[in-house]
C-alpha cells in the first residue's frame, strides 16, 4: 500500500499510487513494457537553492524544484506550486499527471511541474517577487517557450507568471512571454485562462450528469476548495441554476441546503479571506463537506482528500476531480463498489492546460482570440475528451473504473508517439 509516515502522520504517497496506476494501465492495454520504462522516471528532475532577501534584512534560502517528466508530444508543461508541504515525490507525480493530461486532451505538450517549498501566504508581495525571480534565474536555462512552460498552480497566480515572463525576458534579452501561460492580459495572457480549469470542470460535470441521467439544472453541488478552480466552477454552476449547497476552504466550510449565493460568497471571501462566517449558511467542517448528500461532489483543493477512511461517507452520485489527485486508490475502490462515478483529474481539470495551449498559440503567432472563441473551443475540447474517455471506459473497462480507462486511453496515445519517434524497440504492444 502506498502509505508513508510524515511528521508522525500516515500519508498516501501519490507517486507510488501513480506508478502503480500507470503500470496497471500499460498491462491492461497490452502495451510494451518499454512504454512503462519511459513513463516511470522523469526525463529530468532539478533541485535548486533560491536565496531571498527578506523584508527584515535577513536572507532565507528556499528549495525549488522543476520536474520534466516526458516530452514525446512537445515542450514540458505544468504548473508552479508554492506550498510548505511540497515533496519531491508529489512533484514527480504531478508532472506525470500533466503528461497523461496533455495526451488525453490532445494538446501538443509534455508533462512538467515545479514548486518552491515555502509558506508564500505569509510572505510579502516583494518577498514573493524576489523568490519568483530567483527561481527563474536558477532554472532559466531549462525553461523556454519551446522547452518548458510553467503555469499557475496552488498559491501562484497571474502576477507570479508575469514576474516569470519578465525575468526570463531579461535573461534572454528579448520579450519572450510564451515561456509561461496564465499571464495577465496586459502581458500576453489569454481571455478566459483564469477561469478555464473551473469552466472545463463544469463542462465535464455536465456531460457526466447527462451520462448518469441526472437532470443537470437541478443537480446539487458540493465543492471542497474555493480558490481559482473551486470558485470559478461554483459560479458557473450557480449561473446555470444548479444549487451549490456546500463549499469549503482551508478555514472550514459553509452549507445551505437551498443553495449558497455564490456571488455574495465570493465577495465575502474577497473581504475576509475565507468562506467561514458567511451569513445565511451553517458551518461545516471539511470532513462533513465530503459527506454532504449531493449529486456532484467536486474536490478542488489538494491531494489525498477522499481516502480509505472517509470514502464510505461520500453521498454524491458523481465525483468530479477538479484538484489533482484528491482520491486515493483505496478510496477509488470503495467509490466504485458504491456505484459512484469518479471523473478522474487528468480529464476533469484539463481545461486549464487546454486554454494554456490556446494562450501559447496566440503568443507564438502574435494574435488574440475573443472570449467567446476561447470558451467555445474549450467546450468543444472538453466535451470531446469526456465522451471519448467515457465510451472507451464503458467498452473496454468492464469491472474497472473511469480513471483506469483514462490512463489506458492516454498511455496508448503516448505509446504511439513514442513508437513513431523511435523510442520503442519492439512496437507499441507486447509481443
Ligand atoms: P488555489 O490556491 O487558488 O485554491 C486552493 C483552495 O483550496 C483554497 O480555497 C484553499 O483555502 C483550499 N484549501 C487548501 N488546503 C485545504 C484543505 N486542507 N482543505 C480544504 N480546502 C483547502 O488553487 P487552485 O489553482 O484553485 O488549485 C486547486 C487544485 O486544482 C489543485 O489540486 C491544483 O493542482 C488543481 N489544478 C489547478 C489548475 C489551475 O489552473 N489553477 C489546473 C489544474 C489543476
Coordinates of C-alpha atoms and ligand atoms in Angstrom, one line a residue:
X1 CA 0.0 0.0 0.0
X2 CA 1.2 3.5 -0.8
X3 CA 1.4 4.9 2.7
X4 CA 4.3 6.8 4.2
X5 CA 4.8 8.4 7.6
X6 CA 5.4 12.1 7.7
X7 CA 5.7 14.1 10.9
X8 CA 4.2 11.1 12.7
X9 CA 1.2 11.1 10.4
X10 CA 0.4 8.5 7.8
X11 CA 0.1 9.9 4.3
X12 CA -0.7 8.3 1.0
X13 CA 2.3 8.6 -1.4
X14 CA 0.8 9.8 -4.6
X15 CA 4.0 8.9 -6.6
X16 CA 3.7 5.2 -5.6
X17 CA 0.0 5.2 -6.4
X18 CA 0.5 6.9 -9.8
X19 CA 3.3 4.5 -10.9
X20 CA 1.0 1.6 -9.9
X21 CA -1.9 3.1 -11.9
X22 CA 0.4 3.6 -15.0
X23 CA 1.7 0.0 -14.7
X24 CA -1.8 -1.4 -14.4
X25 CA -3.0 0.6 -17.5
X26 CA 0.1 -0.5 -19.5
X27 CA -0.7 -4.1 -18.6
X28 CA -4.4 -3.9 -19.3
X29 CA -3.9 -2.3 -22.6
X30 CA -1.2 -4.9 -23.5
X31 CA 1.3 -2.2 -24.2
X32 CA 5.1 -2.8 -24.3
X33 CA 6.9 -2.7 -21.0
X34 CA 9.2 -0.2 -22.7
X35 CA 6.3 2.2 -22.5
X36 CA 6.2 1.8 -18.7
X37 CA 10.1 2.2 -18.6
X38 CA 9.8 5.6 -20.4
X39 CA 6.9 6.8 -18.1
X40 CA 8.1 5.6 -14.7
X41 CA 11.1 8.1 -14.5
X42 CA 11.1 11.8 -15.2
X43 CA 13.4 12.8 -18.0
X44 CA 14.9 15.5 -15.8
X45 CA 14.5 16.5 -12.2
X46 CA 16.2 19.6 -10.9
X47 CA 16.6 20.9 -7.4
X48 CA 17.8 24.5 -6.8
X49 CA 18.5 26.8 -3.9
X50 CA 16.7 30.1 -4.1
X51 CA 18.2 32.8 -1.8
X52 CA 15.7 35.6 -0.9
X53 CA 16.4 38.8 0.9
X54 CA 13.5 39.1 3.4
X55 CA 11.9 42.4 4.5
X56 CA 13.7 42.3 7.8
X57 CA 17.1 42.3 6.0
X58 CA 17.8 38.6 6.7
X59 CA 18.4 36.1 3.9
X60 CA 16.4 32.8 3.6
X61 CA 17.3 30.1 1.2
X62 CA 14.2 28.3 -0.3
X63 CA 14.3 25.0 -2.1
X64 CA 12.9 24.9 -5.6
X65 CA 12.1 22.0 -7.9
X66 CA 11.3 21.5 -11.6
X67 CA 10.4 18.1 -12.9
X68 CA 10.4 17.5 -16.6
X69 CA 8.6 14.2 -17.0
X70 CA 8.2 13.4 -20.6
X71 CA 8.3 15.5 -23.9
X72 CA 7.2 13.0 -26.5
X73 CA 4.4 15.3 -27.6
X74 CA 6.2 18.7 -27.2
X75 CA 7.6 21.1 -24.6
X76 CA 7.1 20.2 -21.0
X77 CA 4.1 22.0 -19.5
X78 CA 2.9 22.2 -15.9
X79 CA 2.1 24.5 -13.0
X80 CA 4.4 26.1 -10.4
X81 CA 3.2 25.5 -6.8
X82 CA 4.2 27.4 -3.7
X83 CA 3.4 25.3 -0.7
X84 CA 5.2 24.3 2.6
X85 CA 4.2 20.6 2.2
X86 CA 5.6 20.0 -1.3
X87 CA 7.7 16.9 -1.6
X88 CA 9.9 15.6 -4.5
X89 CA 7.6 12.6 -4.9
X90 CA 4.5 14.8 -5.1
X91 CA 6.1 17.0 -7.8
X92 CA 7.1 13.9 -9.8
X93 CA 3.6 12.5 -9.6
X94 CA 2.1 15.9 -10.6
X95 CA 4.4 16.1 -13.6
X96 CA 3.3 12.6 -14.6
X97 CA -0.3 13.6 -14.5
X98 CA 0.5 16.5 -16.8
X99 CA 1.9 14.1 -19.4
X100 CA -1.2 12.0 -19.2
X101 CA -3.5 15.0 -19.2
X102 CA -1.9 16.6 -22.3
X103 CA -2.1 13.3 -24.1
X104 CA -5.7 12.7 -23.1
X105 CA -7.0 16.1 -24.2
X106 CA -4.7 16.2 -27.3
X107 CA -2.6 19.3 -26.8
X108 CA 1.0 19.1 -28.1
X109 CA 2.8 19.4 -24.8
X110 CA 4.7 17.0 -22.5
X111 CA 4.4 16.9 -18.7
X112 CA 6.2 19.0 -16.1
X113 CA 5.7 20.5 -12.7
X114 CA 7.6 22.9 -10.4
X115 CA 7.4 24.1 -6.9
X116 CA 9.1 26.1 -4.2
X117 CA 8.8 24.8 -0.6
X118 CA 7.5 27.9 1.2
X119 CA 4.7 29.4 3.1
X120 CA 4.0 32.1 0.5
X121 CA 0.8 33.3 2.1
X122 CA 2.9 34.6 5.0
X123 CA 5.4 36.4 2.7
X124 CA 5.1 39.9 1.5
X125 CA 4.5 40.8 -2.2
X126 CA 8.1 41.9 -2.6
X127 CA 9.5 38.7 -0.9
X128 CA 7.3 36.6 -3.3
X129 CA 8.5 38.6 -6.3
X130 CA 12.2 38.2 -5.3
X131 CA 11.7 34.5 -4.7
X132 CA 10.0 34.0 -8.1
X133 CA 12.7 35.9 -9.9
X134 CA 15.4 33.9 -8.1
X135 CA 13.7 30.7 -9.1
X136 CA 13.8 31.8 -12.8
X137 CA 17.4 32.8 -12.6
X138 CA 18.3 29.4 -11.1
X139 CA 16.3 27.5 -13.7
X140 CA 16.1 29.8 -16.7
X141 CA 18.4 27.6 -18.9
X142 CA 15.9 24.7 -18.8
X143 CA 12.8 26.8 -19.3
X144 CA 11.6 28.4 -22.6
X145 CA 8.6 28.6 -24.9
X146 CA 9.8 25.6 -26.9
X147 CA 11.3 23.8 -23.9
X148 CA 9.3 24.0 -20.7
X149 CA 6.4 26.3 -20.0
X150 CA 5.2 26.8 -16.3
X151 CA 1.6 28.0 -15.4
X152 CA -0.2 28.8 -12.2
X153 CA -1.0 26.2 -9.5
X154 CA -1.7 26.3 -5.8
X155 CA -0.8 29.7 -4.3
X156 CA 0.7 31.0 -7.6
X157 CA -1.3 33.4 -9.8
X158 CA -1.1 35.6 -12.9
X159 CA 1.1 38.1 -11.1
X160 CA 3.7 35.3 -10.4
X161 CA 3.5 34.3 -14.1
X162 CA 4.2 38.0 -15.1
X163 CA 7.3 38.1 -12.9
X164 CA 8.5 34.8 -14.6
X165 CA 7.9 36.2 -18.1
X166 CA 9.7 39.4 -17.2
X167 CA 12.7 37.8 -15.6
X168 CA 13.0 35.2 -18.4
X169 CA 12.8 38.0 -21.0
X170 CA 15.6 39.9 -19.2
X171 CA 17.8 36.8 -19.2
X172 CA 17.1 36.2 -23.0
X173 CA 17.4 40.0 -23.7
X174 CA 14.2 40.0 -25.7
X175 CA 10.5 39.8 -24.8
X176 CA 9.8 36.1 -24.5
X177 CA 6.4 35.9 -22.9
X178 CA 5.5 32.5 -24.3
X179 CA 7.7 31.0 -21.5
X180 CA 4.7 30.9 -19.2
X181 CA 0.9 30.8 -19.5
X182 CA -1.7 32.1 -17.2
X183 CA -0.3 35.6 -17.5
X184 CA -2.3 38.9 -17.1
X185 CA -3.9 40.1 -20.3
X186 CA -1.6 43.1 -20.4
X187 CA 1.4 40.9 -21.0
X188 CA 0.2 38.3 -23.4
X189 CA -2.4 36.4 -21.3
X190 CA -5.4 34.8 -22.8
X191 CA -9.0 35.9 -22.0
X192 CA -10.7 33.1 -20.1
X193 CA -7.5 31.4 -18.9
X194 CA -8.1 32.4 -15.2
X195 CA -11.5 30.6 -15.2
X196 CA -10.5 27.8 -17.6
X197 CA -9.9 25.0 -15.2
X198 CA -13.2 25.6 -13.3
X199 CA -15.1 26.1 -16.6
X200 CA -13.6 22.9 -18.0
X201 CA -14.6 21.1 -14.9
X202 CA -18.1 22.5 -15.2
X203 CA -18.4 21.2 -18.9
X204 CA -17.2 17.7 -17.8
X205 CA -19.6 17.6 -14.8
X206 CA -22.5 18.5 -17.2
X207 CA -21.5 15.7 -19.6
X208 CA -21.2 13.2 -16.6
X209 CA -24.6 14.2 -15.3
X210 CA -26.1 13.5 -18.7
X211 CA -24.4 10.1 -18.9
X212 CA -25.7 9.3 -15.4
X213 CA -29.2 10.6 -16.3
X214 CA -29.2 13.3 -13.6
X215 CA -31.2 16.4 -14.5
X216 CA -28.3 18.9 -14.6
X217 CA -30.0 22.1 -13.8
X218 CA -31.3 20.6 -10.5
X219 CA -28.0 18.9 -9.6
X220 CA -26.9 19.7 -6.1
X221 CA -23.2 20.6 -6.0
X222 CA -20.7 20.5 -3.1
X223 CA -17.2 21.9 -3.7
X224 CA -14.1 21.5 -1.5
X225 CA -11.7 24.3 -2.1
X226 CA -12.8 27.8 -3.1
X227 CA -9.7 29.2 -4.8
X228 CA -9.3 29.7 -8.5
X229 CA -10.7 26.4 -9.6
X230 CA -13.4 25.9 -7.0
X231 CA -14.8 29.5 -7.0
X232 CA -14.9 29.7 -10.8
X233 CA -16.7 26.3 -11.1
X234 CA -19.1 27.3 -8.4
X235 CA -20.0 30.5 -10.2
X236 CA -20.8 28.6 -13.4
X237 CA -22.9 26.0 -11.7
X238 CA -24.9 28.8 -9.9
X239 CA -25.3 30.8 -13.1
X240 CA -26.9 27.7 -14.6
X241 CA -29.3 27.3 -11.7
X242 CA -27.6 24.3 -10.0
X243 CA -27.8 24.7 -6.2
X244 CA -24.3 24.9 -4.8
X245 CA -25.2 23.7 -1.4
X246 CA -21.8 23.4 0.3
X247 CA -18.4 25.0 -0.2
X248 CA -15.2 24.8 1.9
X249 CA -11.7 26.1 2.1
X250 CA -8.8 25.8 4.5
X251 CA -10.8 27.6 7.2
X252 CA -13.7 25.1 7.1
X253 CA -17.0 25.0 5.2
X254 CA -20.4 26.6 4.8
X255 CA -23.7 24.8 4.0
X256 CA -27.2 25.8 2.9
X257 CA -29.5 23.1 1.5
X258 CA -31.3 25.6 -0.7
X259 CA -28.1 26.7 -2.3
X260 CA -25.5 29.4 -1.4
X261 CA -25.4 32.8 -3.1
X262 CA -22.1 32.3 -4.9
X263 CA -21.6 35.9 -5.9
X264 CA -22.1 37.1 -2.4
X265 CA -19.8 34.3 -1.1
X266 CA -17.0 35.4 -3.5
X267 CA -17.5 39.0 -2.2
X268 CA -17.3 37.7 1.4
X269 CA -14.1 35.8 0.6
X270 CA -12.6 38.8 -1.0
X271 CA -13.3 40.9 2.1
X272 CA -12.4 38.3 4.8
X273 CA -10.1 35.9 3.1
X274 CA -12.2 32.8 3.9
X275 CA -15.6 31.2 3.4
X276 CA -16.2 30.8 7.2
X277 CA -18.6 33.2 8.8
X278 CA -20.6 33.7 5.5
X279 CA -24.1 35.0 6.6
X280 CA -27.1 32.8 5.9
X281 CA -25.2 29.5 5.9
X282 CA -24.4 26.9 8.5
X283 CA -20.8 26.0 9.4
X284 CA -19.5 22.5 8.5
X285 CA -16.0 21.0 8.6
X286 CA -14.1 19.8 5.6
X287 CA -14.8 16.2 6.5
X288 CA -18.5 17.0 6.7
X289 CA -18.4 18.6 3.3
X290 CA -17.1 15.4 1.7
X291 CA -20.1 13.6 3.3
X292 CA -22.8 16.0 2.3
X293 CA -25.7 14.4 0.4
X294 CA -25.5 15.9 -3.1
X295 CA -25.4 14.9 -6.8
X296 CA -22.0 16.1 -7.7
X297 CA -19.0 16.4 -5.3
X298 CA -16.1 18.5 -6.6
X299 CA -12.8 18.2 -4.7
X300 CA -10.9 21.3 -5.8
X301 CA -8.3 21.7 -3.1
X302 CA -5.4 19.3 -2.6
X303 CA -4.3 15.7 -3.0
X304 CA -5.4 12.8 -0.7
X305 CA -8.7 14.2 0.5
X306 CA -11.0 11.2 -0.2
X307 CA -9.3 8.3 1.4
X308 CA -9.9 4.7 2.6
X309 CA -11.1 6.3 5.9
X310 CA -13.9 8.6 4.6
X311 CA -14.8 7.2 1.1
X312 CA -17.7 5.3 2.6
X313 CA -19.2 8.6 3.9
X314 CA -19.4 10.1 0.4
X315 CA -23.0 10.5 -0.6
X316 CA -22.6 12.1 -4.0
X317 CA -23.6 10.2 -7.3
X318 CA -20.6 11.6 -9.2
X319 CA -17.2 12.9 -8.0
X320 CA -15.5 15.3 -10.5
X321 CA -11.9 15.7 -9.6
X322 CA -11.1 19.3 -10.1
X323 CA -8.0 19.0 -7.9
X324 CA -5.0 16.8 -8.8
X325 CA -5.0 13.5 -7.0
X326 CA -7.8 14.1 -4.4
X327 CA -8.8 10.4 -4.3
X328 CA -6.5 7.7 -3.0
X329 CA -6.5 4.2 -4.7
X330 CA -8.2 2.7 -1.6
X331 CA -11.0 5.3 -1.9
X332 CA -11.3 4.7 -5.6
X333 CA -12.1 1.0 -4.9
X334 CA -14.7 1.9 -2.3
X335 CA -16.4 4.6 -4.5
X336 CA -16.5 2.0 -7.3
X337 CA -18.2 -0.5 -5.0
X338 CA -20.7 2.1 -4.0
X339 CA -21.5 2.9 -7.7
X340 CA -20.2 6.4 -7.5
X341 CA -18.7 7.6 -10.8
X342 CA -15.3 9.3 -10.4
X343 CA -14.4 11.5 -13.3
X344 CA -10.6 11.5 -13.0
X345 CA -8.4 14.5 -12.5
X346 CA -6.5 14.1 -15.7
X347 CA -9.7 14.6 -17.6
X348 CA -11.7 16.8 -15.2
X349 CA -9.2 19.5 -14.7
X350 CA -7.6 19.6 -18.2
X351 CA -9.4 22.8 -19.1
X352 CA -6.5 24.8 -17.6
X353 CA -3.8 23.3 -19.8
X354 CA -6.2 23.4 -22.8
X355 CA -6.5 27.2 -22.5
X356 CA -2.8 27.5 -21.7
X357 CA -2.3 25.9 -25.1
X358 CA -4.6 28.5 -26.6
X359 CA -2.5 31.2 -24.9
X360 CA 0.8 29.7 -26.1
X361 CA -0.5 29.5 -29.7
X362 CA -1.7 33.2 -29.6
X363 CA 1.7 34.2 -28.2
X364 CA 3.6 32.3 -30.9
X365 CA 1.5 33.9 -33.7
X366 CA 1.0 37.3 -32.1
X367 CA -2.8 37.4 -32.3
X368 CA -5.7 37.4 -29.9
X369 CA -8.9 35.4 -29.7
X370 CA -12.0 36.8 -28.1
X371 CA -13.6 35.3 -25.0
X372 CA -16.5 33.7 -27.0
X373 CA -13.9 31.9 -29.2
X374 CA -11.8 30.7 -26.3
X375 CA -14.9 29.4 -24.4
X376 CA -16.4 27.7 -27.4
X377 CA -13.1 25.9 -28.3
X378 CA -12.6 24.9 -24.6
X379 CA -16.1 23.5 -24.5
X380 CA -15.5 21.5 -27.8
X381 CA -12.3 20.0 -26.4
X382 CA -13.7 19.1 -23.0
X383 CA -16.9 17.6 -24.4
X384 CA -15.0 15.6 -27.0
X385 CA -12.4 14.4 -24.4
X386 CA -15.1 13.4 -21.9
X387 CA -17.1 11.4 -24.5
X388 CA -14.1 9.7 -25.9
X389 CA -12.9 8.6 -22.5
X390 CA -16.3 7.7 -21.2
X391 CA -17.1 5.5 -24.2
X392 CA -13.7 3.9 -24.1
X393 CA -14.3 3.2 -20.4
X394 CA -17.8 1.7 -21.0
X395 CA -16.5 -0.5 -23.8
X396 CA -13.0 -1.6 -22.6
X397 CA -13.0 -1.3 -18.8
X398 CA -15.8 -3.6 -17.6
X399 CA -15.4 -4.1 -13.9
X400 CA -12.9 -1.3 -13.7
X401 CA -13.2 2.5 -13.2
X402 CA -13.1 5.6 -15.4
X403 CA -9.6 6.5 -14.1
X404 CA -8.2 3.2 -15.4
X405 CA -10.0 4.0 -18.8
X406 CA -8.5 7.5 -18.9
X407 CA -5.0 6.2 -18.1
X408 CA -5.2 3.4 -20.8
X409 CA -6.5 5.9 -23.4
X410 CA -3.9 8.4 -22.7
X411 CA -1.0 6.0 -22.5
X412 CA -1.9 4.4 -25.8
X413 CA -1.6 7.8 -27.4
X414 CA 1.8 8.3 -25.8
X415 CA 2.9 4.9 -26.9
X416 CA 2.0 5.6 -30.5
X417 CA 4.0 8.9 -30.4
X418 CA 7.0 7.1 -28.7
X419 CA 6.8 4.5 -31.4
X420 CA 7.0 7.0 -34.3
X421 CA 9.8 8.9 -32.6
X422 CA 11.7 5.6 -32.4
X423 CA 11.8 5.3 -28.6
X424 CA 10.4 1.8 -28.6
X425 CA 12.5 -1.1 -29.9
X426 CA 9.7 -3.7 -30.4
X427 CA 6.5 -1.7 -31.3
X428 CA 3.8 -0.3 -29.1
X429 CA 2.3 -3.6 -27.9
X430 CA 3.6 -6.6 -26.1
X431 CA 4.7 -9.4 -28.3
Ligands
LIG1 P1 -5.9 28.0 -5.1 O1 -4.6 28.2 -4.3 O2 -6.4 29.1 -5.9 O3 -7.0 27.4 -4.2 C1 -6.9 26.3 -3.3 C2 -8.1 26.3 -2.4 O4 -8.1 25.1 -1.6 C3 -8.2 27.5 -1.4 O5 -9.6 27.8 -1.2 C4 -7.7 26.9 -0.1 O6 -8.2 27.6 1.1 C5 -8.2 25.5 -0.2 N1 -7.5 24.5 0.6 C6 -6.2 24.4 0.8 N2 -6.0 23.4 1.7 C7 -7.2 22.9 2.0 C8 -7.6 21.9 2.9 N3 -6.8 21.1 3.6 N4 -9.0 21.6 3.0 C9 -9.9 22.3 2.3 N5 -9.5 23.3 1.4 C10 -8.2 23.6 1.3 O7 -5.5 26.7 -6.0 P2 -6.3 26.3 -7.4 O8 -5.5 26.9 -8.5 O9 -7.7 26.5 -7.3 O10 -6.0 24.7 -7.4 C11 -6.8 23.8 -6.7 C12 -6.5 22.4 -7.2 O11 -6.7 22.3 -8.6 C13 -5.1 21.9 -7.0 O12 -5.1 20.5 -6.8 C14 -4.4 22.2 -8.4 O13 -3.3 21.3 -8.6 C15 -5.6 21.8 -9.3 N6 -5.5 22.4 -10.6 C16 -5.4 23.8 -10.8 C17 -5.3 24.3 -12.1 C18 -5.3 25.8 -12.3 O14 -5.4 26.2 -13.5 N7 -5.3 26.6 -11.3 C19 -5.2 23.5 -13.2 C20 -5.3 22.1 -13.0 C21 -5.4 21.6 -11.7

